[in-house]
Amino acid sequence: FHKNSQGPSSGPNCPSCSYAGNSQTRFFRTPSKKRRENEAPSEDENIHQLLTKANSSMTDFSILHQNVRGLANKIDRVNHLIQTAKPDIIILTEHGLNRDELSMTNLIHYTLLTHYSRV
């Protein structure tokens, strides 16, 4: 999950919970710059900004992918996992949520950038 100098890691195993690390959702870390209220970037702008930042200034970029098999009853466990791993990008598959539920989902310090739902 997280790139380090010793090669790829299998990801964090949380000792305090049993959570071990098709529809698709991507959450991205919220940028430190604040946007004006009511000013939302488009999905393409967000992706472009993220990729530009990654190409120009990041030497270490981490992505966490997790097949959650139903996110509704696991949101606290997922928040715990991402606070431990601190990935730059989170991809959650098999979340089982519809568009409205996805828009209401809150992952701490991350913003929903794009989603896909079969529900």
JSON list of C-alpha atoms in Angstrom, two decimals, residues 19-115:
[
{"chain": "A", "resi": 19, "resn": "TYR", "atom": "CA", "xyz": [-9.99, -4.91, 9.65]},
{"chain": "A", "resi": 20, "resn": "ALA", "atom": "CA", "xyz": [-7.36, -6.00, 7.18]},
{"chain": "A", "resi": 21, "resn": "GLY", "atom": "CA", "xyz": [-6.46, -3.99, 4.70]},
{"chain": "A", "resi": 22, "resn": "ASN", "atom": "CA", "xyz": [-17.87, -3.85, -9.52]},
{"chain": "A", "resi": 23, "resn": "SER", "atom": "CA", "xyz": [-18.39, -0.35, -8.15]},
{"chain": "A", "resi": 24, "resn": "GLN", "atom": "CA", "xyz": [-15.50, 1.98, -7.54]},
{"chain": "A", "resi": 25, "resn": "THR", "atom": "CA", "xyz": [-14.92, 5.08, -5.41]},
{"chain": "A", "resi": 26, "resn": "ARG", "atom": "CA", "xyz": [-11.81, 7.23, -5.09]},
{"chain": "A", "resi": 27, "resn": "PHE", "atom": "CA", "xyz": [-11.16, 9.59, -2.20]},
{"chain": "A", "resi": 28, "resn": "PHE", "atom": "CA", "xyz": [-8.27, 12.05, -2.32]},
{"chain": "A", "resi": 29, "resn": "ARG", "atom": "CA", "xyz": [-6.59, 13.91, 0.51]},
{"chain": "A", "resi": 30, "resn": "THR", "atom": "CA", "xyz": [-8.04, 17.40, 0.85]},
{"chain": "A", "resi": 31, "resn": "PRO", "atom": "CA", "xyz": [-5.54, 20.02, -0.38]},
{"chain": "A", "resi": 32, "resn": "SER", "atom": "CA", "xyz": [-4.22, 22.46, 2.22]},
{"chain": "A", "resi": 33, "resn": "LYS", "atom": "CA", "xyz": [-5.35, 25.52, 0.24]},
{"chain": "A", "resi": 34, "resn": "LYS", "atom": "CA", "xyz": [-8.91, 26.47, 1.06]},
{"chain": "A", "resi": 35, "resn": "ARG", "atom": "CA", "xyz": [-11.32, 27.25, -1.75]},
{"chain": "A", "resi": 36, "resn": "ARG", "atom": "CA", "xyz": [-13.83, 30.03, -1.48]},
{"chain": "A", "resi": 37, "resn": "GLU", "atom": "CA", "xyz": [-17.18, 28.89, -0.19]},
{"chain": "A", "resi": 38, "resn": "ASN", "atom": "CA", "xyz": [-19.53, 27.76, -2.99]},
{"chain": "A", "resi": 39, "resn": "GLU", "atom": "CA", "xyz": [-16.56, 27.29, -5.34]},
{"chain": "A", "resi": 40, "resn": "ALA", "atom": "CA", "xyz": [-16.20, 23.62, -6.21]},
{"chain": "A", "resi": 41, "resn": "PRO", "atom": "CA", "xyz": [-13.61, 22.38, -8.69]},
{"chain": "A", "resi": 42, "resn": "SER", "atom": "CA", "xyz": [-14.75, 20.10, -11.45]},
{"chain": "A", "resi": 43, "resn": "GLU", "atom": "CA", "xyz": [-13.75, 16.44, -11.37]},
{"chain": "A", "resi": 44, "resn": "ASP", "atom": "CA", "xyz": [-11.30, 17.05, -14.24]},
{"chain": "A", "resi": 45, "resn": "GLU", "atom": "CA", "xyz": [-9.73, 20.03, -12.41]},
{"chain": "A", "resi": 46, "resn": "ASN", "atom": "CA", "xyz": [-9.24, 17.93, -9.28]},
{"chain": "A", "resi": 47, "resn": "ILE", "atom": "CA", "xyz": [-7.62, 15.09, -11.20]},
{"chain": "A", "resi": 48, "resn": "HIS", "atom": "CA", "xyz": [-5.40, 17.49, -13.15]},
{"chain": "A", "resi": 49, "resn": "GLN", "atom": "CA", "xyz": [-4.28, 19.29, -9.98]},
{"chain": "A", "resi": 50, "resn": "LEU", "atom": "CA", "xyz": [-3.50, 16.02, -8.23]},
{"chain": "A", "resi": 51, "resn": "LEU", "atom": "CA", "xyz": [-1.50, 14.62, -11.15]},
{"chain": "A", "resi": 52, "resn": "THR", "atom": "CA", "xyz": [0.38, 17.90, -11.64]},
{"chain": "A", "resi": 53, "resn": "LYS", "atom": "CA", "xyz": [1.32, 17.94, -7.97]},
{"chain": "A", "resi": 54, "resn": "ALA", "atom": "CA", "xyz": [2.38, 14.30, -8.10]},
{"chain": "A", "resi": 55, "resn": "ASN", "atom": "CA", "xyz": [4.55, 14.82, -11.18]},
{"chain": "A", "resi": 56, "resn": "SER", "atom": "CA", "xyz": [6.23, 18.03, -10.03]},
{"chain": "A", "resi": 57, "resn": "SER", "atom": "CA", "xyz": [6.75, 17.79, -6.29]},
{"chain": "A", "resi": 58, "resn": "MET", "atom": "CA", "xyz": [6.08, 14.36, -4.85]},
{"chain": "A", "resi": 59, "resn": "THR", "atom": "CA", "xyz": [8.84, 11.81, -4.51]},
{"chain": "A", "resi": 60, "resn": "ASP", "atom": "CA", "xyz": [6.72, 9.33, -2.59]},
{"chain": "A", "resi": 61, "resn": "PHE", "atom": "CA", "xyz": [3.09, 8.79, -3.54]},
{"chain": "A", "resi": 62, "resn": "SER", "atom": "CA", "xyz": [0.90, 6.17, -1.84]},
{"chain": "A", "resi": 63, "resn": "ILE", "atom": "CA", "xyz": [-2.36, 4.59, -2.96]},
{"chain": "A", "resi": 64, "resn": "LEU", "atom": "CA", "xyz": [-4.57, 2.44, -0.77]},
{"chain": "A", "resi": 65, "resn": "HIS", "atom": "CA", "xyz": [-7.00, 0.09, -2.51]},
{"chain": "A", "resi": 66, "resn": "GLN", "atom": "CA", "xyz": [-9.50, -1.88, -0.45]},
{"chain": "A", "resi": 67, "resn": "ASN", "atom": "CA", "xyz": [-12.41, -4.11, -1.46]},
{"chain": "A", "resi": 68, "resn": "VAL", "atom": "CA", "xyz": [-14.71, -3.18, 1.43]},
{"chain": "A", "resi": 69, "resn": "ARG", "atom": "CA", "xyz": [-17.65, -5.46, 0.50]},
{"chain": "A", "resi": 70, "resn": "GLY", "atom": "CA", "xyz": [-20.18, -3.02, 1.90]},
{"chain": "A", "resi": 71, "resn": "LEU", "atom": "CA", "xyz": [-19.01, 0.33, 3.27]},
{"chain": "A", "resi": 72, "resn": "ALA", "atom": "CA", "xyz": [-22.10, 1.41, 5.22]},
{"chain": "A", "resi": 73, "resn": "ASN", "atom": "CA", "xyz": [-21.33, -0.63, 8.34]},
{"chain": "A", "resi": 74, "resn": "LYS", "atom": "CA", "xyz": [-17.52, -0.29, 8.07]},
{"chain": "A", "resi": 75, "resn": "ILE", "atom": "CA", "xyz": [-16.94, 3.46, 7.78]},
{"chain": "A", "resi": 76, "resn": "ASP", "atom": "CA", "xyz": [-15.31, 3.72, 11.25]},
{"chain": "A", "resi": 77, "resn": "ARG", "atom": "CA", "xyz": [-12.95, 0.84, 10.45]},
{"chain": "A", "resi": 78, "resn": "VAL", "atom": "CA", "xyz": [-12.03, 2.40, 7.10]},
{"chain": "A", "resi": 79, "resn": "ASN", "atom": "CA", "xyz": [-11.39, 5.78, 8.77]},
{"chain": "A", "resi": 80, "resn": "HIS", "atom": "CA", "xyz": [-9.13, 4.02, 11.29]},
{"chain": "A", "resi": 81, "resn": "LEU", "atom": "CA", "xyz": [-7.23, 2.26, 8.49]},
{"chain": "A", "resi": 82, "resn": "ILE", "atom": "CA", "xyz": [-6.63, 5.45, 6.51]},
{"chain": "A", "resi": 83, "resn": "GLN", "atom": "CA", "xyz": [-5.52, 7.38, 9.61]},
{"chain": "A", "resi": 84, "resn": "THR", "atom": "CA", "xyz": [-2.94, 4.62, 10.20]},
{"chain": "A", "resi": 85, "resn": "ALA", "atom": "CA", "xyz": [-1.75, 4.31, 6.57]},
{"chain": "A", "resi": 86, "resn": "LYS", "atom": "CA", "xyz": [-2.19, 8.00, 5.55]},
{"chain": "A", "resi": 87, "resn": "PRO", "atom": "CA", "xyz": [-2.34, 7.29, 1.80]},
{"chain": "A", "resi": 88, "resn": "ASP", "atom": "CA", "xyz": [-2.51, 10.07, -0.78]},
{"chain": "A", "resi": 89, "resn": "ILE", "atom": "CA", "xyz": [-5.25, 8.28, -2.72]},
{"chain": "A", "resi": 90, "resn": "ILE", "atom": "CA", "xyz": [-7.87, 5.83, -1.49]},
{"chain": "A", "resi": 91, "resn": "ILE", "atom": "CA", "xyz": [-9.75, 3.54, -3.87]},
{"chain": "A", "resi": 92, "resn": "LEU", "atom": "CA", "xyz": [-12.69, 1.65, -2.36]},
{"chain": "A", "resi": 93, "resn": "THR", "atom": "CA", "xyz": [-14.35, -1.08, -4.41]},
{"chain": "A", "resi": 94, "resn": "GLU", "atom": "CA", "xyz": [-17.51, -3.10, -3.81]},
{"chain": "A", "resi": 95, "resn": "HIS", "atom": "CA", "xyz": [-18.82, -0.33, -1.52]},
{"chain": "A", "resi": 96, "resn": "GLY", "atom": "CA", "xyz": [-22.50, -1.09, -2.25]},
{"chain": "A", "resi": 97, "resn": "LEU", "atom": "CA", "xyz": [-23.65, 2.52, -1.85]},
{"chain": "A", "resi": 98, "resn": "ASN", "atom": "CA", "xyz": [-25.87, 4.54, -4.17]},
{"chain": "A", "resi": 99, "resn": "ARG", "atom": "CA", "xyz": [-24.98, 8.06, -5.40]},
{"chain": "A", "resi": 100, "resn": "ASP", "atom": "CA", "xyz": [-26.76, 9.83, -2.53]},
{"chain": "A", "resi": 101, "resn": "GLU", "atom": "CA", "xyz": [-25.13, 7.64, 0.11]},
{"chain": "A", "resi": 102, "resn": "LEU", "atom": "CA", "xyz": [-21.72, 8.18, -1.51]},
{"chain": "A", "resi": 103, "resn": "SER", "atom": "CA", "xyz": [-22.12, 11.96, -1.43]},
{"chain": "A", "resi": 104, "resn": "MET", "atom": "CA", "xyz": [-22.88, 11.76, 2.31]},
{"chain": "A", "resi": 105, "resn": "THR", "atom": "CA", "xyz": [-19.92, 9.48, 3.12]},
{"chain": "A", "resi": 106, "resn": "ASN", "atom": "CA", "xyz": [-17.21, 11.19, 5.15]},
{"chain": "A", "resi": 107, "resn": "LEU", "atom": "CA", "xyz": [-13.65, 9.91, 5.25]},
{"chain": "A", "resi": 108, "resn": "ILE", "atom": "CA", "xyz": [-11.60, 12.09, 7.59]},
{"chain": "A", "resi": 109, "resn": "HIS", "atom": "CA", "xyz": [-9.27, 14.51, 5.70]},
{"chain": "A", "resi": 110, "resn": "TYR", "atom": "CA", "xyz": [-10.34, 13.17, 2.29]},
{"chain": "A", "resi": 111, "resn": "THR", "atom": "CA", "xyz": [-12.68, 14.49, -0.37]},
{"chain": "A", "resi": 112, "resn": "LEU", "atom": "CA", "xyz": [-14.73, 12.38, -2.75]},
{"chain": "A", "resi": 113, "resn": "LEU", "atom": "CA", "xyz": [-13.40, 13.13, -6.20]},
{"chain": "A", "resi": 114, "resn": "THR", "atom": "CA", "xyz": [-15.17, 10.61, -8.40]},
{"chain": "A", "resi": 115, "resn": "HIS", "atom": "CA", "xyz": [-17.40, 7.61, -7.96]}
]
